[in-house]
mmCIF file of C-alpha atoms in Angstrom:
data_model
loop_
_atom_site.group_PDB
_atom_site.id
_atom_site.type_symbol
_atom_site.label_atom_id
_atom_site.label_comp_id
_atom_site.label_asym_id
_atom_site.label_seq_id
_atom_site.Cartn_x
_atom_site.Cartn_y
_atom_site.Cartn_z
ATOM 1 C CA LEU I 11 -36.190 7.429 44.637
ATOM 2 C CA VAL I 12 -32.569 8.871 42.975
ATOM 3 C CA GLN I 13 -32.477 9.249 39.062
ATOM 4 C CA LEU I 14 -29.708 8.939 37.178
ATOM 5 C CA VAL I 15 -29.353 9.995 33.103
ATOM 6 C CA GLU I 16 -26.049 9.831 31.377
ATOM 7 C CA SER I 17 -25.443 11.699 28.137
ATOM 8 C CA GLY I 18 -22.198 12.744 25.681
ATOM 9 C CA GLY I 19 -21.235 9.057 24.574
ATOM 10 C CA GLY I 20 -20.850 8.801 20.565
ATOM 11 C CA SER I 21 -18.721 7.543 18.481
ATOM 12 C CA VAL I 22 -15.011 9.093 17.579
ATOM 13 C CA GLN I 23 -11.529 7.872 16.732
ATOM 14 C CA ALA I 24 -8.236 6.377 18.298
ATOM 15 C CA GLY I 25 -6.521 10.148 20.227
ATOM 16 C CA GLY I 26 -9.765 11.883 20.476
ATOM 17 C CA SER I 27 -11.793 12.586 23.306
ATOM 18 C CA LEU I 28 -15.131 12.621 24.625
ATOM 19 C CA ARG I 29 -16.619 14.253 27.709
ATOM 20 C CA LEU I 30 -20.041 12.153 29.712
ATOM 21 C CA ARG I 31 -21.922 13.324 31.590
ATOM 22 C CA CYS I 32 -24.417 12.297 34.359
ATOM 23 C CA ALA I 33 -27.191 14.427 36.264
ATOM 24 C CA ALA I 34 -29.060 12.672 39.261
ATOM 25 C CA SER I 35 -32.018 13.860 40.659
ATOM 26 C CA GLY I 36 -33.912 13.064 43.661
ATOM 27 C CA HIS I 37 -34.245 12.854 47.059
ATOM 28 C CA PHE I 38 -30.460 13.418 48.320
ATOM 29 C CA TYR I 39 -30.903 12.831 51.984
ATOM 30 C CA SER I 40 -26.761 13.044 52.881
ATOM 31 C CA ARG I 41 -23.746 13.675 51.062
ATOM 32 C CA TYR I 42 -23.280 11.158 48.200
ATOM 33 C CA SER I 43 -20.209 9.172 45.904
ATOM 34 C CA MET I 44 -20.658 8.695 42.499
ATOM 35 C CA ALA I 45 -19.121 6.683 39.811
ATOM 36 C CA TRP I 46 -18.320 5.765 36.383
ATOM 37 C CA PHE I 47 -18.655 2.023 35.280
ATOM 38 C CA ARG I 48 -17.573 0.425 31.818
ATOM 39 C CA GLN I 49 -18.689 -2.722 30.688
ATOM 40 C CA ALA I 50 -17.803 -3.689 26.940
ATOM 41 C CA PRO I 51 -19.444 -6.448 24.983
ATOM 42 C CA GLY I 52 -18.431 -9.849 27.013
ATOM 43 C CA LYS I 53 -16.455 -8.633 29.887
ATOM 44 C CA GLU I 54 -17.335 -7.553 32.968
ATOM 45 C CA ARG I 55 -18.127 -3.972 34.566
ATOM 46 C CA GLU I 56 -15.294 -2.486 35.671
ATOM 47 C CA GLY I 57 -15.022 0.719 37.453
ATOM 48 C CA VAL I 58 -13.518 3.497 35.767
ATOM 49 C CA ALA I 59 -13.278 6.493 38.152
ATOM 50 C CA ALA I 60 -15.121 7.109 41.139
ATOM 51 C CA ILE I 61 -15.646 10.642 43.856
ATOM 52 C CA ASP I 62 -16.159 10.161 47.291
ATOM 53 C CA SER I 63 -19.103 12.123 49.180
ATOM 54 C CA ILE I 64 -15.909 14.124 50.319
ATOM 55 C CA ASP I 65 -14.695 14.839 47.075
ATOM 56 C CA MET I 66 -11.897 12.090 46.733
ATOM 57 C CA LEU I 67 -11.496 11.000 43.249
ATOM 58 C CA ASP I 68 -10.102 7.107 42.475
ATOM 59 C CA TYR I 69 -8.797 6.331 39.084
ATOM 60 C CA ALA I 70 -8.531 2.397 37.225
ATOM 61 C CA ASP I 71 -4.947 2.551 36.286
ATOM 62 C CA SER I 72 -6.045 2.233 32.893
ATOM 63 C CA VAL I 73 -7.192 5.846 32.661
ATOM 64 C CA LYS I 74 -5.407 7.894 34.596
ATOM 65 C CA GLY I 75 -3.802 10.370 33.113
ATOM 66 C CA ARG I 76 -6.594 10.626 30.637
ATOM 67 C CA PHE I 77 -9.603 10.575 32.070
ATOM 68 C CA THR I 78 -10.437 13.354 34.491
ATOM 69 C CA LEU I 79 -13.505 13.247 36.868
ATOM 70 C CA ALA I 80 -15.512 16.204 37.970
ATOM 71 C CA ARG I 81 -18.872 16.900 39.870
ATOM 72 C CA ASP I 82 -20.863 19.835 40.718
ATOM 73 C CA ASN I 83 -22.268 19.556 44.154
ATOM 74 C CA ALA I 84 -25.070 22.703 43.396
ATOM 75 C CA GLU I 85 -26.254 20.209 40.313
ATOM 76 C CA ASN I 86 -25.886 17.237 40.950
ATOM 77 C CA THR I 87 -23.625 16.248 38.258
ATOM 78 C CA MET I 88 -20.665 14.543 37.190
ATOM 79 C CA THR I 89 -18.704 14.880 34.578
ATOM 80 C CA LEU I 90 -16.499 12.732 32.849
ATOM 81 C CA GLN I 91 -13.351 14.153 30.703
ATOM 82 C CA MET I 92 -11.840 11.430 28.189
ATOM 83 C CA ASN I 93 -8.821 11.886 26.027
ATOM 84 C CA SER I 94 -6.564 10.123 24.462
ATOM 85 C CA LEU I 95 -9.246 7.462 23.478
ATOM 86 C CA LYS I 96 -8.326 4.380 22.706
ATOM 87 C CA PRO I 97 -9.955 1.414 20.665
ATOM 88 C CA GLU I 98 -10.125 -0.498 24.379
ATOM 89 C CA ASP I 99 -12.282 2.345 25.907
ATOM 90 C CA SER I 100 -14.888 0.946 24.053
ATOM 91 C CA ALA I 101 -17.761 -0.127 26.236
ATOM 92 C CA LYS I 102 -21.171 1.238 27.305
ATOM 93 C CA TYR I 103 -20.293 3.705 30.168
ATOM 94 C CA TYR I 104 -22.007 3.562 33.362
ATOM 95 C CA CYS I 105 -23.461 6.955 36.140
ATOM 96 C CA ALA I 106 -23.720 5.254 39.715
ATOM 97 C CA LEU I 107 -24.450 6.691 43.051
ATOM 98 C CA ARG I 108 -24.821 5.532 46.610
ATOM 99 C CA PHE I 109 -24.813 7.649 49.973
ATOM 100 C CA GLY I 110 -22.253 8.216 51.990
ATOM 101 C CA THR I 111 -18.993 6.763 51.071
ATOM 102 C CA ALA I 112 -17.573 3.609 49.027
ATOM 103 C CA PRO I 113 -15.951 1.226 51.151
ATOM 104 C CA GLU I 114 -14.302 0.325 47.670
ATOM 105 C CA PRO I 115 -14.876 3.104 45.202
ATOM 106 C CA LEU I 116 -14.276 1.043 41.702
ATOM 107 C CA GLU I 117 -16.218 -2.077 42.936
ATOM 108 C CA GLU I 118 -19.776 -1.700 42.003
ATOM 109 C CA GLU I 119 -20.965 -3.577 44.873
ATOM 110 C CA ASP I 120 -20.974 -0.857 46.611
ATOM 111 C CA TYR I 121 -23.495 1.302 44.542
ATOM 112 C CA ASN I 122 -27.363 0.783 44.388
ATOM 113 C CA HIS I 123 -28.272 3.628 41.766
ATOM 114 C CA TRP I 124 -27.498 3.205 38.625
ATOM 115 C CA GLY I 125 -28.059 5.357 34.962
ATOM 116 C CA GLN I 126 -28.906 3.810 31.763
ATOM 117 C CA GLY I 127 -26.540 3.764 30.340
ATOM 118 C CA THR I 128 -24.125 5.524 27.506
ATOM 119 C CA GLN I 129 -22.245 3.935 24.822
ATOM 120 C CA VAL I 130 -18.281 4.840 23.734
ATOM 121 C CA THR I 131 -17.187 3.698 20.231
ATOM 122 C CA VAL I 132 -13.482 4.187 19.899
ATOM 123 C CA SER I 133 -11.919 3.590 16.595
ATOM 124 C CA SER I 134 -8.299 2.595 15.249
#
């Protein structure tokens, strides 16, 4: 059983920064991929950033150059540094995990472990 707990969400003005953290716990029987997804009210959940089992990074075009994903394999944690935030970044952000490499790193169907989410609100 794998559990994911997100933290670091909050409210910030446009242009500000937030740092999200996801802590994974449980039994890790192989290398795994992790990702951040987000869902705004009335919209589908979308992939934001991912890091696969060999630490290859992938970002959605909308966040490239502004968001930076990192992981600490020893601590089983993942962080998302979000800079130059925009109102359209407002959403509930979810941490996701799967064992092995996701065929499509930013597709939610490729992940089977999810956290409860943390809210990010960016005001103009």
